[in-house]
Coordinates of C-alpha atoms and ligand atoms in Angstrom, one line a residue:
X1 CA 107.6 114.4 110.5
X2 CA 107.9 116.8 108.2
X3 CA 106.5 120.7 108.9
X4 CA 106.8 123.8 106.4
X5 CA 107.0 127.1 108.0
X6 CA 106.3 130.5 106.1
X7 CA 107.3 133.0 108.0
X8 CA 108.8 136.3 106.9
X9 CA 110.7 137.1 110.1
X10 CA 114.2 135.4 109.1
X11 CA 115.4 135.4 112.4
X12 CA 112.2 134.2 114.0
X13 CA 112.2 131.6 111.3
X14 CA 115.8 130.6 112.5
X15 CA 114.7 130.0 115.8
X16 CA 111.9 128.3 115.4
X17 CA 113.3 125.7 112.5
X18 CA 116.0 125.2 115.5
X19 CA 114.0 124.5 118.3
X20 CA 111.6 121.7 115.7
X21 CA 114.7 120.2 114.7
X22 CA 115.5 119.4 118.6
X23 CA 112.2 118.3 118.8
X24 CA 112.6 116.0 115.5
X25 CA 110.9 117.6 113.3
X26 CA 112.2 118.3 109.8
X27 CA 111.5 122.1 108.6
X28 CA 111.2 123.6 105.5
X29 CA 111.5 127.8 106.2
X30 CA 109.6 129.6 103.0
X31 CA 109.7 133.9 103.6
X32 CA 106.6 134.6 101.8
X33 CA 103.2 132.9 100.6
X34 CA 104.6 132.0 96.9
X35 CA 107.0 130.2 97.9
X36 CA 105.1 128.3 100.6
X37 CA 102.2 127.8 98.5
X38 CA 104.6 126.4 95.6
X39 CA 106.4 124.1 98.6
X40 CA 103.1 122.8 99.6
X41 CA 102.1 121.7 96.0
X42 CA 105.4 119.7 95.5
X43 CA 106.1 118.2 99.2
X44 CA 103.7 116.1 101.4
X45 CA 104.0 118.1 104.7
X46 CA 102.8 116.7 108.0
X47 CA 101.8 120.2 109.5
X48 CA 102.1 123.8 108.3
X49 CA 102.9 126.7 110.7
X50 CA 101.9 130.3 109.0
X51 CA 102.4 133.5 110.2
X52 CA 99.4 136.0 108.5
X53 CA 101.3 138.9 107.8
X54 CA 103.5 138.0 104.9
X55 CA 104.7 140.5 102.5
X56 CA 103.2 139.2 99.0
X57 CA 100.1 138.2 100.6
X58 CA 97.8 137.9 103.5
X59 CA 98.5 134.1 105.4
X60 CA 94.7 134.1 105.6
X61 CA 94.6 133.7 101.6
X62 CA 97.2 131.3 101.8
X63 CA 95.2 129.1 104.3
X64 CA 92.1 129.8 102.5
X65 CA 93.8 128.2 99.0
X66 CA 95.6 125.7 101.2
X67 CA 91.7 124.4 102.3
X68 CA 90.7 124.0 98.6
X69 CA 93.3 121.3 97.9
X70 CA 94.3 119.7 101.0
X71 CA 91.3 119.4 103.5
X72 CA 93.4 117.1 106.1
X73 CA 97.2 119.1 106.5
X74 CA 97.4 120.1 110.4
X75 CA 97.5 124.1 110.1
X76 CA 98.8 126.4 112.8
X77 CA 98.6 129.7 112.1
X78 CA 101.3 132.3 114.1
X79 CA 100.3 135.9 114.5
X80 CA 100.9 138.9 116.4
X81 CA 97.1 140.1 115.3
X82 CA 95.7 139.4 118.8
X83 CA 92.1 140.9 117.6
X84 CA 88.8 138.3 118.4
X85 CA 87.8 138.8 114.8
X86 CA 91.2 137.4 113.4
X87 CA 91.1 134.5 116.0
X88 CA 87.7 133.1 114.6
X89 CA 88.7 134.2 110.9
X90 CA 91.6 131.9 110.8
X91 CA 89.8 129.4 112.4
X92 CA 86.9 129.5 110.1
X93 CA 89.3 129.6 107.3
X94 CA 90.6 126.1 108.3
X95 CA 93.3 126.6 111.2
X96 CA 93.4 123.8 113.6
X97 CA 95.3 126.0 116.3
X98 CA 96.7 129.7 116.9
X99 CA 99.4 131.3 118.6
X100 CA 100.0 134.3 119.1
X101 CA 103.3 136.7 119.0
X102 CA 105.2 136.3 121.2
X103 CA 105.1 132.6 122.0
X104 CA 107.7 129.8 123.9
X105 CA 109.1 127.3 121.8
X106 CA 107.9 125.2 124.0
X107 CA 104.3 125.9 123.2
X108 CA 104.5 125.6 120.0
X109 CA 106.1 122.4 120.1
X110 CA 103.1 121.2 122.5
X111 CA 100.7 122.3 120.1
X112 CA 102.3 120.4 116.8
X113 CA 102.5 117.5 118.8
X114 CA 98.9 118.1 119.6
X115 CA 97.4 118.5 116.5
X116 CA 99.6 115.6 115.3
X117 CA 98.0 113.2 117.4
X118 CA 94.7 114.3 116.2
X119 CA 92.5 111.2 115.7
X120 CA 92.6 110.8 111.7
X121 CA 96.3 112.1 110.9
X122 CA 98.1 110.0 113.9
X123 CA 98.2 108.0 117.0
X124 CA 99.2 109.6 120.7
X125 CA 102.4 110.7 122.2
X126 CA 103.6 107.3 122.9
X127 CA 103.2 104.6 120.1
X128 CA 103.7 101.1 121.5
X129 CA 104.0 98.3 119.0
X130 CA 105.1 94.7 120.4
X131 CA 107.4 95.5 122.8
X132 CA 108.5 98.7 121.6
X133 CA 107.6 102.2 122.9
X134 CA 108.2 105.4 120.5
X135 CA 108.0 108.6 123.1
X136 CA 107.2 111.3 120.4
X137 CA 108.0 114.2 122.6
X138 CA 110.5 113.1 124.7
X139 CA 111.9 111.8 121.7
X140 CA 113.0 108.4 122.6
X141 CA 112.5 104.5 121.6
X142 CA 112.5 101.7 124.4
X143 CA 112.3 98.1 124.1
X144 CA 111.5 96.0 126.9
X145 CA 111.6 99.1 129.0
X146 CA 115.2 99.8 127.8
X147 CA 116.4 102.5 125.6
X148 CA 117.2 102.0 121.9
X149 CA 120.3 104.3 120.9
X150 CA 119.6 105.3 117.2
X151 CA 120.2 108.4 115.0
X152 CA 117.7 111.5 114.2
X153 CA 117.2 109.9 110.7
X154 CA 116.7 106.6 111.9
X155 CA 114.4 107.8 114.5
X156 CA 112.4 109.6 111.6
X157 CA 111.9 106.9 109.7
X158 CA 111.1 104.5 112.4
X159 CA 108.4 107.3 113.5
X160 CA 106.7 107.4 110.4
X161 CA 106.6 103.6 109.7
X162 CA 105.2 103.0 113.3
X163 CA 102.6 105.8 112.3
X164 CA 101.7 103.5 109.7
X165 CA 102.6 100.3 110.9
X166 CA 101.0 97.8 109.2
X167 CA 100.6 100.4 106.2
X168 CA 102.8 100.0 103.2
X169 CA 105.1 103.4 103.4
X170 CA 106.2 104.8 99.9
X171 CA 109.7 105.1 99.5
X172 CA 109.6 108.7 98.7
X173 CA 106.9 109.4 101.2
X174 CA 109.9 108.5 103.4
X175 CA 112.3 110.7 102.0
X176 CA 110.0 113.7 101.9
X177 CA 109.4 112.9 105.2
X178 CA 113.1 112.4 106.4
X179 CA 114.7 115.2 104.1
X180 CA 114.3 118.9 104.4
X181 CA 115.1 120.8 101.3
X182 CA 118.6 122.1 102.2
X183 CA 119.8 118.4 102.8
X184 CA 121.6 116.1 100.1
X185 CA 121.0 113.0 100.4
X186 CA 121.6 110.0 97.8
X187 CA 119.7 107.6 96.2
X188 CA 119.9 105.2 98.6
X189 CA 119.6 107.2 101.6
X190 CA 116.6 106.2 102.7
X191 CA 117.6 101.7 102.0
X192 CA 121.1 102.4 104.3
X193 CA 118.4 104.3 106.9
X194 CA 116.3 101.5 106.5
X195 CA 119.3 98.1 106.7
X196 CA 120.4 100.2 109.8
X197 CA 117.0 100.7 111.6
X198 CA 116.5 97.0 110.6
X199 CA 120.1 95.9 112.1
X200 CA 119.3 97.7 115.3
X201 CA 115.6 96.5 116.0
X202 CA 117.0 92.6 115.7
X203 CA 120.0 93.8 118.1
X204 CA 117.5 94.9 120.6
X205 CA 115.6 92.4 120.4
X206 CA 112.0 94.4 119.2
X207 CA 109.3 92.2 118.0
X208 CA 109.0 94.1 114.7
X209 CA 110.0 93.5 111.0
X210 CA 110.5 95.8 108.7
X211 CA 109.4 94.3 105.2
X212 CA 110.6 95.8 102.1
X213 CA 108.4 95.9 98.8
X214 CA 110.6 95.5 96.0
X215 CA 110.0 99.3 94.2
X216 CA 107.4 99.9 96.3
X217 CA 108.3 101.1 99.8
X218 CA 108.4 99.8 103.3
X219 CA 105.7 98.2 105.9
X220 CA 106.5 97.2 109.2
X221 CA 105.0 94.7 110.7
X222 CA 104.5 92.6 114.2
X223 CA 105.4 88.7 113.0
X224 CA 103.0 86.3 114.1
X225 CA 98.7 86.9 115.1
X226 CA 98.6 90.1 113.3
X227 CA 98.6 93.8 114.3
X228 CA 98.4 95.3 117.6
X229 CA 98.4 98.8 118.0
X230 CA 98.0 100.8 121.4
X231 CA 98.1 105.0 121.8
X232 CA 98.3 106.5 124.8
Ligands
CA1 CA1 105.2 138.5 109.4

């Protein structure tokens, strides 16, 4: 899952791209609202975190033109503006959720799992497919009940394809999803991720494939009497 933050507060913005990387998320870190706005018109984000006061423009402006064009991006707006007016301005604006200055890490991580998980954007904490069980917070994959070792990229990918399992996944839907900006990867990052993911699910025995269309993207799928998704 992929998250940009603008935030003009470097080091805060340091922290916090830390503490959603341990938590799997990829971050992109814009310091003011051109940049963020120009980010979000390039990249397919999965949430946005904005901070209101930025110094080119007010984050409620941002949000507002961020509304116009993408009605269904998970917005969470930070702020040390603790007034009653702001709180219902940003959230008539369009925020999903507010947090105010100063905030845990931890809370902000429950909060963009929570809006995540939002029926209409994706399923619950755990996904279970087959026999396969995708702790999103805790951050873990089990099969049969035992854990499947796999990398932070692998894990990505295998989180967005069981988001849309039975979905066909664009190739570079995967890659924005996988890669923040800062990171090189190759042409065929995103094939070697897949062949890996692919190798380890038949290792462990997971009643999943992973079908590849040919220029298209990736699907995954439970062989046999179709599709059977459970959140919890
Ligand atoms: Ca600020």
């Amino acid at each position: 899952m992929r998250v940009l933050l603008i935030e003009d507060n470097v080091r805060l913005a340091g922290f916090i791209g830390k503490a959603l990387g341990a938590a799997g998320f990829t971050t992109d870190h814009c310091d003011c609202a051109g940049d963020g706005e120009a980010a979000l018109d390039t990249v397919r984000y999965d949430a946005l975190v904005l901070d209101l006061g930025l110094p080119d423009d007010d984050g409620m402006n941002v949000l507002r033109r961020v509304r116009m064009h993408v009605a269904e991006l998970p917005v969470l707006i930070l702020t040390a503006r603790d007034g009653v007016e702001d709180r219902v301005g940003g959230l008539n604006a369009g925020a999903d959720d507010y947090l105010l200055k100063p905030f845990a890490m931890e809370e902000l991580i429950a909060r963009l799992n929570a809006l995540m998980r939002r029926p209409g954007t994706t399923l619950g904490r755990e996904l279970t497919i087959a026999n396969l069980t995708f702790d999103s917070v805790g951050r873990e994959v089990t099969v049969d009940d035992k854990v499947m070792p796999l990398t932070r990229r692998e894990m990505s990918v295998l989180e967005l394809l069981l988001r849309r399992a039975g979905r066909v996944v664009p190739k570079d839907v995967l890659a924005d999803s996988v890669y923040g900006f800062d990171e090189n990867f190759g042409a065929n990052s995103i094939e070697v991720a897949v062949h890996r993911l692919r190798k380890r699910l038949q290792d462990s025995g997971a009643r999943l494939e992973i079908h590849t269309l040919r220029g298209i993207g990736y699907m995954l799928v439970e062989p046999g009497d179709g599709l059977k998704k459970a959140a919890s």
